């Protein structure tokens, strides 16, 4: 799609540095008014930069691949099974896990905003929040998957999960062949964020 | 509200563009916006549904133009001004109004992880029986409320099948207006892609939404 | 295309704001854009349906932000570059490419009023019989073409009643792709507001659309 | 709806002067390349500034009010009846007239773009082309009419005409009482553009 207004491109750059200044000004105001504690702000940022991210979900997936009892608990009560691993809370209060099989591929979206299972996947990537993904995932999921390089045969059913309520979805991808001798930690290293949203497969 | 945020089924936004090795934040201010929103939320002056509606009611052209954290920033200002935590003038000048009292922040660093780990569950006890059984055919209602709703346009009037219920959850349509939690059964409803998009869709494909009891009629 | 241009039924754009004593043009450049579009159109390199689709495929955030004549200007550039009348470089530099041939404009001042008075009728002769009789119940099809269509989303899948036909007209879905005029009967279809918007609508109110035969199924 | 980005307001002013320069540059290019004749451009602008406007439609309406035979022709073949008055052509190739009565009020919109009956009403006003009007006219026509100060009782049916094809609609408003002694020319002076789109009544 061509964009005839190259001269408007500056808005974005202008916008970015402008945003840094405006956010700083608001933060300063709220601190001065005693409404927020700057150390609490630091702690929130640090939590999402270092602790709450897709490695959590990868550990859940790897354990489900290697521990049949855990997998059974995960499929019947994902919230509790994920909490066993120490992951819980904001934007993951009510979890459901959906399993990919040779016949069925799952894809998660939030068409109305950008709901995403934070405790297991961290903050959503830009593409997940984009209008392109939010709009097309429900009407053209196979086209979206092709954008990610994943061409599904017609025979594989696509199940799209639109996160319209407070249930959050995690895709349990298929364990790749050739990984029979890997342990859970090694397997977790293979599991990508995109595979747990449903826009990729896990490869060995 | 049938706003531009209700994007399911739209076309024309181009391909999805994944970014290799995407950082958690693309600039430090993004993380500060996230943190400010959470810390201001600790004043408990609004709820998540009102917060979402505040983003949805940004001017539509801004909604499409702004990045995610720009929208959060703009809506946070609306929220804290609307809640009376700050005045518009204070936001504009960046300085507390003369003589304004200094508050004590409710969110301290020690509470951050406990609060993030606890989240805000929306499941509520109920004595009601679910209206719809697993496997029941339902039709999503043709409602067009001016306020917040979580029933997307693309399923309204369409037939689906109950997959299961998740117990009673806080109802966003009323909670967003501070008219009560009105907890009611939340169901996962399966729609055939062909029911939603016509014969061009793959007959194997389905779309699943979590819909509250009030959004559904027996079919 | 289910684009942001397909606005029927959206909410959140605020009140309609009439302007007292509105001028025909708010600035001289608006009139020049109108004139340039018409004069460039006289090269007959595109048709009205392709022209509309060119506006619809502007980036959605731009579509909402731009004024009417800004959209016309942006789409005119797309049209004349796409048709090879000018190059992108010529538009950027504002100068004809070195050695480019000077053309002779097809639209001269004496032809302006005759052309405006004649317009471009879309009625075509046909030997076909209309598929639907006046008063027949119909359902608008659930189609979601990626290209241009004049079947708005808000009536798809909905039941209506044929009011009358207007003869066979050029079909925009194919004409916009230069795949032929494919003339077919055009019907005025009446939809009850309640069929479109649910029980909140006034039971007396109706919405009428002009829809091509291919957009309709018997109901 | 509040707009937190006052600092983006400049885009529009910037945009306006910028547009004048950009349009001038394109016009100059097309003239230099021999693609357009500047005198033809002038003629087009002049036509819409001086000849093709809502006074045309007002004359059609006034004649329909005063000439029953004309009104009958107008209601059965609007295109031909309007052409009798000398009005025809671009964006009015196929005309239909819809009549307001004490029981029925008609409102014209184009939800998909901004189709409008140019030969009888000229170029559309900004509000007709606005997202607010295009979106709400079909779902909340009574609310739109209230924005124009027209509160319709529930008993009056509202018929909305969405101009999805090349049929163009002209509303024949109700002739106001107290105009029994006025001639067609005087009556035409009362007929406003908005009354012929359906967002106003004609008042004496």
mmCIF file with all atom_site columns, C-alpha atoms in Angstrom, chain A residues 60-82 84 95-99 172:
data_model
loop_
_atom_site.group_PDB
_atom_site.id
_atom_site.type_symbol
_atom_site.label_atom_id
_atom_site.label_alt_id
_atom_site.label_comp_id
_atom_site.label_asym_id
_atom_site.label_entity_id
_atom_site.label_seq_id
_atom_site.pdbx_PDB_ins_code
_atom_site.Cartn_x
_atom_site.Cartn_y
_atom_site.Cartn_z
_atom_site.occupancy
_atom_site.B_iso_or_equiv
_atom_site.pdbx_formal_charge
_atom_site.auth_seq_id
_atom_site.auth_comp_id
_atom_site.auth_asym_id
_atom_site.auth_atom_id
_atom_site.pdbx_PDB_model_num
ATOM 1  C CA . UNK A 1 60  ? 5.238  -25.084 31.083 1.00 0.00 ? 60  UNK A CA 1
ATOM 2  C CA . UNK A 1 61  ? 5.226  -26.518 27.575 1.00 0.00 ? 61  UNK A CA 1
ATOM 3  C CA . UNK A 1 62  ? 8.407  -28.527 28.080 1.00 0.00 ? 62  UNK A CA 1
ATOM 4  C CA . UNK A 1 63  ? 7.097  -30.020 31.282 1.00 0.00 ? 63  UNK A CA 1
ATOM 5  C CA . UNK A 1 64  ? 3.818  -30.957 29.610 1.00 0.00 ? 64  UNK A CA 1
ATOM 6  C CA . UNK A 1 65  ? 5.826  -32.719 26.895 1.00 0.00 ? 65  UNK A CA 1
ATOM 7  C CA . UNK A 1 66  ? 7.846  -34.715 29.392 1.00 0.00 ? 66  UNK A CA 1
ATOM 8  C CA . UNK A 1 67  ? 5.447  -35.294 32.297 1.00 0.00 ? 67  UNK A CA 1
ATOM 9  C CA . UNK A 1 68  ? 2.140  -36.966 31.323 1.00 0.00 ? 68  UNK A CA 1
ATOM 10 C CA . UNK A 1 69  ? 0.581  -36.366 34.733 1.00 0.00 ? 69  UNK A CA 1
ATOM 11 C CA . UNK A 1 70  ? 1.441  -32.678 34.553 1.00 0.00 ? 70  UNK A CA 1
ATOM 12 C CA . UNK A 1 71  ? 0.035  -32.469 31.061 1.00 0.00 ? 71  UNK A CA 1
ATOM 13 C CA . UNK A 1 72  ? -3.231 -34.016 32.269 1.00 0.00 ? 72  UNK A CA 1
ATOM 14 C CA . UNK A 1 73  ? -3.473 -31.417 35.053 1.00 0.00 ? 73  UNK A CA 1
ATOM 15 C CA . UNK A 1 74  ? -2.584 -28.634 32.616 1.00 0.00 ? 74  UNK A CA 1
ATOM 16 C CA . UNK A 1 75  ? -5.308 -29.607 30.184 1.00 0.00 ? 75  UNK A CA 1
ATOM 17 C CA . UNK A 1 76  ? -7.967 -29.952 32.881 1.00 0.00 ? 76  UNK A CA 1
ATOM 18 C CA . UNK A 1 77  ? -7.059 -26.902 35.033 1.00 0.00 ? 77  UNK A CA 1
ATOM 19 C CA . UNK A 1 78  ? -4.428 -24.787 33.378 1.00 0.00 ? 78  UNK A CA 1
ATOM 20 C CA . UNK A 1 79  ? -4.534 -21.987 35.951 1.00 0.00 ? 79  UNK A CA 1
ATOM 21 C CA . UNK A 1 80  ? -3.628 -24.353 38.800 1.00 0.00 ? 80  UNK A CA 1
ATOM 22 C CA . UNK A 1 81  ? -1.073 -26.334 36.806 1.00 0.00 ? 81  UNK A CA 1
ATOM 23 C CA . UNK A 1 82  ? 0.676  -23.140 35.683 1.00 0.00 ? 82  UNK A CA 1
ATOM 24 C CA . UNK A 1 84  ? 2.452  -25.032 40.295 1.00 0.00 ? 84  UNK A CA 1
ATOM 25 C CA . UNK A 1 95  ? -5.859 -19.833 31.939 1.00 0.00 ? 95  UNK A CA 1
ATOM 26 C CA . UNK A 1 96  ? -6.830 -22.365 29.286 1.00 0.00 ? 96  UNK A CA 1
ATOM 27 C CA . UNK A 1 97  ? -4.328 -24.414 27.296 1.00 0.00 ? 97  UNK A CA 1
ATOM 28 C CA . UNK A 1 98  ? -5.215 -25.547 23.778 1.00 0.00 ? 98  UNK A CA 1
ATOM 29 C CA . UNK A 1 99  ? -3.211 -28.337 22.181 1.00 0.00 ? 99  UNK A CA 1
ATOM 30 C CA . UNK A 1 172 ? 0.638  -26.220 23.590 1.00 0.00 ? 172 UNK A CA 1
#
